[in-house]
Short mmCIF file of C-alpha atoms in Angstrom, two decimals:
data_model
loop_
_atom_site.label_atom_id
_atom_site.label_comp_id
_atom_site.label_asym_id
_atom_site.label_seq_id
_atom_site.Cartn_x
_atom_site.Cartn_y
_atom_site.Cartn_z
CA MET X 9 102.80 72.54 -194.13
CA ALA X 10 105.79 75.06 -195.10
CA ILE X 11 106.30 78.36 -193.43
CA THR X 12 106.79 81.08 -195.72
CA LEU X 13 108.08 84.32 -194.13
CA THR X 14 108.13 87.79 -195.86
CA GLU X 15 109.61 90.79 -195.02
CA ARG X 16 107.03 93.72 -194.80
CA GLY X 17 108.97 96.78 -194.23
CA SER X 18 110.64 98.95 -191.35
CA ASN X 19 110.26 102.87 -190.26
CA SER X 20 111.88 105.00 -188.00
CA ALA X 21 110.93 108.37 -186.42
CA VAL X 22 112.28 111.11 -184.02
CA PHE X 23 110.10 112.11 -180.80
CA VAL X 24 106.63 111.10 -181.73
CA THR X 25 104.11 108.86 -179.87
CA SER X 26 103.15 106.58 -182.53
CA ILE X 27 104.77 104.94 -185.97
CA VAL X 28 103.92 103.09 -188.74
CA VAL X 29 105.57 99.70 -188.35
CA GLY X 30 106.14 98.65 -191.93
CA ASP X 31 104.53 98.90 -195.64
CA SER X 32 100.94 98.62 -196.32
CA PHE X 33 100.38 94.86 -197.96
CA THR X 34 97.46 92.75 -198.14
CA PRO X 35 97.88 89.69 -195.92
CA SER X 36 95.99 86.09 -196.26
CA THR X 37 93.73 85.05 -193.58
CA ASN X 38 95.58 83.09 -191.08
CA ASP X 39 99.03 84.82 -191.49
CA PHE X 40 100.88 85.34 -188.54
CA ILE X 41 102.20 89.11 -188.16
CA ILE X 42 105.25 89.83 -186.16
CA ALA X 43 106.24 93.55 -185.23
CA VAL X 44 109.46 94.28 -183.65
CA VAL X 45 109.31 98.16 -181.83
CA ALA X 46 112.67 99.57 -180.77
CA LEU X 47 112.19 102.62 -178.14
CA ASP X 48 114.62 104.66 -176.20
CA GLY X 49 113.99 105.88 -172.95
CA SER X 50 111.54 104.04 -170.55
CA ARG X 51 109.01 104.06 -172.96
CA THR X 52 106.51 101.43 -173.80
CA VAL X 53 104.06 100.45 -176.48
CA SER X 54 100.53 101.04 -175.24
CA THR X 55 98.67 99.53 -178.55
CA LEU X 56 99.30 97.90 -181.84
CA ALA X 57 96.82 97.53 -184.15
CA GLN X 58 95.88 97.77 -187.95
CA THR X 59 95.63 101.57 -189.07
CA THR X 60 92.85 102.38 -190.90
CA GLY X 61 90.37 99.26 -190.53
CA SER X 62 89.42 96.26 -189.10
CA SER X 63 89.47 93.77 -191.84
CA TRP X 64 92.21 91.77 -190.93
CA ASN X 65 90.40 90.85 -187.24
CA CYS X 66 94.01 90.47 -186.05
CA THR X 67 94.54 90.99 -182.20
CA PHE X 68 98.31 91.55 -181.32
CA GLU X 69 99.43 90.48 -177.91
CA GLN X 70 103.20 90.99 -176.95
CA ILE X 71 105.39 88.22 -177.32
CA ASP X 72 108.44 89.42 -175.16
CA ILE X 73 110.22 92.36 -174.27
CA THR X 74 114.04 92.90 -173.65
CA ALA X 75 114.86 95.98 -171.90
CA THR X 76 118.34 96.74 -171.33
CA ASN X 77 117.91 99.84 -168.96
CA ASN X 78 116.39 103.29 -169.61
CA ASN X 79 118.65 103.52 -173.05
CA ALA X 80 116.81 100.93 -174.97
CA GLN X 81 113.67 98.76 -174.86
CA PHE X 82 113.04 96.07 -177.69
CA GLU X 83 109.23 94.80 -177.88
CA TYR X 84 108.30 91.80 -179.88
CA TRP X 85 104.42 91.52 -180.75
CA GLY X 86 102.47 89.02 -182.88
CA GLY X 87 98.86 88.50 -184.12
CA PHE X 88 96.88 86.16 -186.55
CA VAL X 89 94.68 87.57 -189.75
CA LYS X 90 91.44 86.02 -189.00
CA GLY X 91 89.46 88.55 -191.30
CA ALA X 92 87.84 86.35 -194.22
CA SER X 93 88.90 89.01 -196.70
CA PRO X 94 91.79 91.22 -195.26
CA SER X 95 92.49 94.45 -197.25
CA ALA X 96 95.64 96.27 -198.02
CA ASP X 97 96.59 98.07 -194.38
CA THR X 98 99.48 98.94 -192.22
CA ILE X 99 100.12 98.50 -188.72
CA THR X 100 100.57 101.48 -186.23
CA ALA X 101 102.15 101.29 -182.77
CA THR X 102 101.35 103.75 -180.21
CA HIS X 103 103.75 104.65 -177.56
CA GLY X 104 105.36 107.27 -175.24
CA SER X 105 107.32 110.09 -176.72
CA SER X 106 110.38 108.13 -178.26
CA ARG X 107 112.63 107.95 -181.42
CA PRO X 108 111.32 104.19 -182.29
CA SER X 109 112.35 101.94 -184.82
CA THR X 110 110.49 99.03 -186.56
CA LEU X 111 110.41 96.12 -188.64
CA LEU X 112 107.52 94.11 -189.49
CA LEU X 113 107.43 90.28 -190.99
CA GLN X 114 104.48 87.88 -192.40
CA LEU X 115 104.53 84.23 -191.86
CA SER X 116 102.23 82.08 -193.68
CA GLY X 117 101.68 78.57 -192.83
CA THR X 118 101.96 78.67 -189.00
CA ASP X 119 99.71 77.02 -186.60
CA VAL X 120 97.06 79.54 -185.75
CA SER X 121 94.62 77.29 -183.84
CA GLY X 122 95.19 78.69 -180.25
CA THR X 123 96.62 81.60 -179.10
CA VAL X 124 99.83 83.70 -180.52
CA SER X 125 101.51 82.10 -177.25
CA ASN X 126 100.45 78.66 -178.28
CA ALA X 127 102.59 79.30 -182.18
CA ILE X 128 105.50 79.71 -179.82
CA ILE X 129 107.01 76.45 -178.87
CA GLN X 130 110.05 77.92 -176.93
CA LYS X 131 111.98 81.07 -176.91
CA VAL X 132 115.11 82.32 -175.06
CA LYS X 133 116.32 85.96 -174.80
CA ALA X 134 119.28 87.93 -173.39
CA THR X 135 120.75 91.52 -173.22
CA GLY X 136 124.27 92.99 -172.87
CA TYR X 137 126.28 96.12 -172.62
CA ASP X 138 130.00 95.89 -173.71
CA GLN X 139 132.32 95.47 -176.97
CA ARG X 140 131.87 91.78 -177.23
CA THR X 141 131.11 90.31 -180.75
CA SER X 142 128.34 88.16 -180.02
CA LEU X 143 125.55 87.52 -177.46
CA ALA X 144 124.59 84.58 -176.13
CA LEU X 145 120.74 84.19 -176.05
CA GLY X 146 120.29 81.04 -174.04
CA THR X 147 119.56 77.41 -174.58
CA LEU X 148 116.73 75.77 -176.44
CA THR X 149 115.83 72.20 -176.92
CA ALA X 150 116.17 70.62 -180.40
CA LEU X 151 113.85 71.95 -183.01
CA THR X 152 110.70 70.03 -183.95
CA SER X 153 110.78 69.13 -187.68
CA ALA X 154 108.85 71.75 -190.00
CA ASN X 155 109.09 74.33 -187.69
CA ILE X 156 111.34 77.28 -187.89
CA LEU X 157 113.98 79.18 -185.78
CA LEU X 158 113.29 83.34 -185.97
CA THR X 159 116.15 85.44 -184.22
CA LEU X 160 115.36 89.31 -183.73
CA GLY X 161 118.31 91.50 -182.77
CA GLN X 162 118.57 95.16 -181.75
CA ASN X 163 121.64 97.35 -181.27
CA TYR X 164 120.89 100.90 -179.56
CA ARG X 165 123.66 102.19 -181.78
CA ASP X 166 123.62 102.40 -184.95
CA GLY X 167 126.88 101.17 -186.99
CA ASN X 168 126.85 97.89 -185.09
CA SER X 169 125.37 95.76 -187.96
CA PHE X 170 124.66 91.98 -187.61
CA SER X 171 125.83 88.96 -188.96
CA PRO X 172 124.09 85.48 -189.24
CA GLN X 173 124.78 82.77 -187.18
CA THR X 174 125.82 79.32 -188.83
CA ASN X 175 122.69 77.73 -190.38
CA PHE X 176 120.51 81.19 -190.16
CA THR X 177 119.70 82.95 -193.02
CA GLU X 178 119.52 86.82 -192.85
CA ILE X 179 116.38 88.40 -193.38
CA GLN X 180 117.10 92.15 -192.55
CA ASP X 181 119.96 93.97 -190.91
CA LEU X 182 119.04 97.68 -191.17
CA ASP X 183 120.40 101.13 -189.77
CA LEU X 184 117.32 102.78 -188.44
CA GLY X 185 117.65 105.79 -186.50
CA GLN X 186 118.83 105.41 -183.19
CA PHE X 187 118.85 101.50 -183.37
CA GLN X 188 120.43 98.51 -185.42
CA LEU X 189 117.69 95.78 -186.28
CA GLY X 190 118.34 92.51 -187.69
CA SER X 191 116.44 89.33 -188.11
CA PHE X 192 117.22 85.84 -188.90
CA SER X 193 115.54 82.23 -189.73
CA SER X 194 116.68 78.61 -189.46
CA THR X 195 115.05 75.26 -190.29
CA THR X 196 118.34 73.40 -188.71
CA SER X 197 118.18 72.54 -185.12
CA GLU X 198 120.22 75.02 -182.94
CA THR X 199 120.38 74.71 -179.36
CA ALA X 200 122.36 77.72 -178.58
CA PRO X 201 121.58 80.52 -180.57
CA THR X 202 123.62 83.58 -180.31
CA LEU X 203 123.67 87.16 -181.82
CA ASN X 204 126.90 88.20 -183.86
CA TYR X 205 127.82 91.74 -184.57
CA GLU X 206 130.33 93.98 -185.46
CA ARG X 207 132.56 95.62 -182.18
CA SER X 208 133.05 99.41 -182.83
CA THR X 209 131.61 100.85 -179.72
CA PHE X 210 130.10 99.75 -176.50
CA THR X 211 126.25 99.55 -177.15
CA TYR X 212 123.34 98.07 -175.74
CA THR X 213 122.11 94.88 -177.44
CA GLY X 214 118.89 92.65 -176.88
CA GLY X 215 117.76 89.60 -178.74
CA ILE X 216 115.40 86.95 -178.64
CA CYS X 217 115.33 83.62 -180.42
CA ALA X 218 111.61 81.76 -180.75
CA GLU X 219 110.60 78.46 -182.39
CA ILE X 220 107.23 79.09 -184.40
CA LYS X 221 105.01 75.99 -184.99
CA ALA X 222 104.21 75.07 -188.16
CA ALA X 223 100.31 74.30 -189.24
CA GLY X 224 100.16 70.43 -190.08
CA GLY X 225 103.76 69.66 -189.98
CA GLY X 226 105.91 68.71 -192.65
CA GLY X 227 107.66 70.96 -195.38
CA THR X 228 110.43 73.41 -195.08
CA ILE X 229 110.94 77.13 -194.88
CA LEU X 230 110.23 79.33 -198.13
CA PHE X 231 112.18 82.46 -197.80
CA SER X 232 110.61 85.53 -199.75
CA ARG X 233 111.75 88.99 -200.72
CA SER X 234 109.08 90.82 -201.69
CA ARG X 235 109.99 94.26 -200.79
CA THR X 236 110.43 96.72 -203.73
CA GLY X 237 112.96 99.52 -201.54
CA PHE X 238 113.89 100.58 -198.18
CA ARG X 239 112.91 104.00 -196.54
CA ALA X 240 115.71 106.48 -196.89
CA GLY X 241 118.38 105.92 -194.23
CA SER X 242 117.87 102.01 -194.21
CA ARG X 243 120.32 99.75 -195.81
CA GLN X 244 119.95 96.10 -196.70
CA SER X 245 122.85 93.79 -196.38
CA THR X 246 123.77 91.23 -198.54
#
């Protein structure tokens, strides 16, 4: 089955203890929802859940975390929509007082037969603090046919925008408050994923690349842009 990936918004705020991660939307049963939450200080996400109901029947679990030190912490969460008739809603992250930035992704056609961990075939991650122009994330084995690679990257200081690695398609590159958040996807096997970004100043950078398992096999990714606009202060690269 082909995996369809749709961006579902972003957000940022100043000195709050909770934040709506993205836009309101209506998912389909068996969608895979991925949320990225970037926090400053030593703050962590305590809960991430549907905001105003339970029609999604979606239990989120932490996929991974990259902590650069007390200046920046990047958390990646995922959950399967199991509700038979999900209605329009948002996702809210609760955390210690911070200046968070977030983004939200919806994947259809992924393998949801087990846990979220089972849908992640392999993943690598890295962090850094310097003026380099790329961050090597690690070494992957060859990509399995029909699966996709998803790279998520974050800079603690804005103004250091990302650019896609060869064979990757940019999904988002957003200047959000304290953070720059980027996401990229690929159906081409890439065993040495990297984050590429502008070099304007020393910055705390973190990233992760994961192989997402497709349901049933076969097909390729269909990239979809469904947003009608970005929040004030955000930007979309072309």
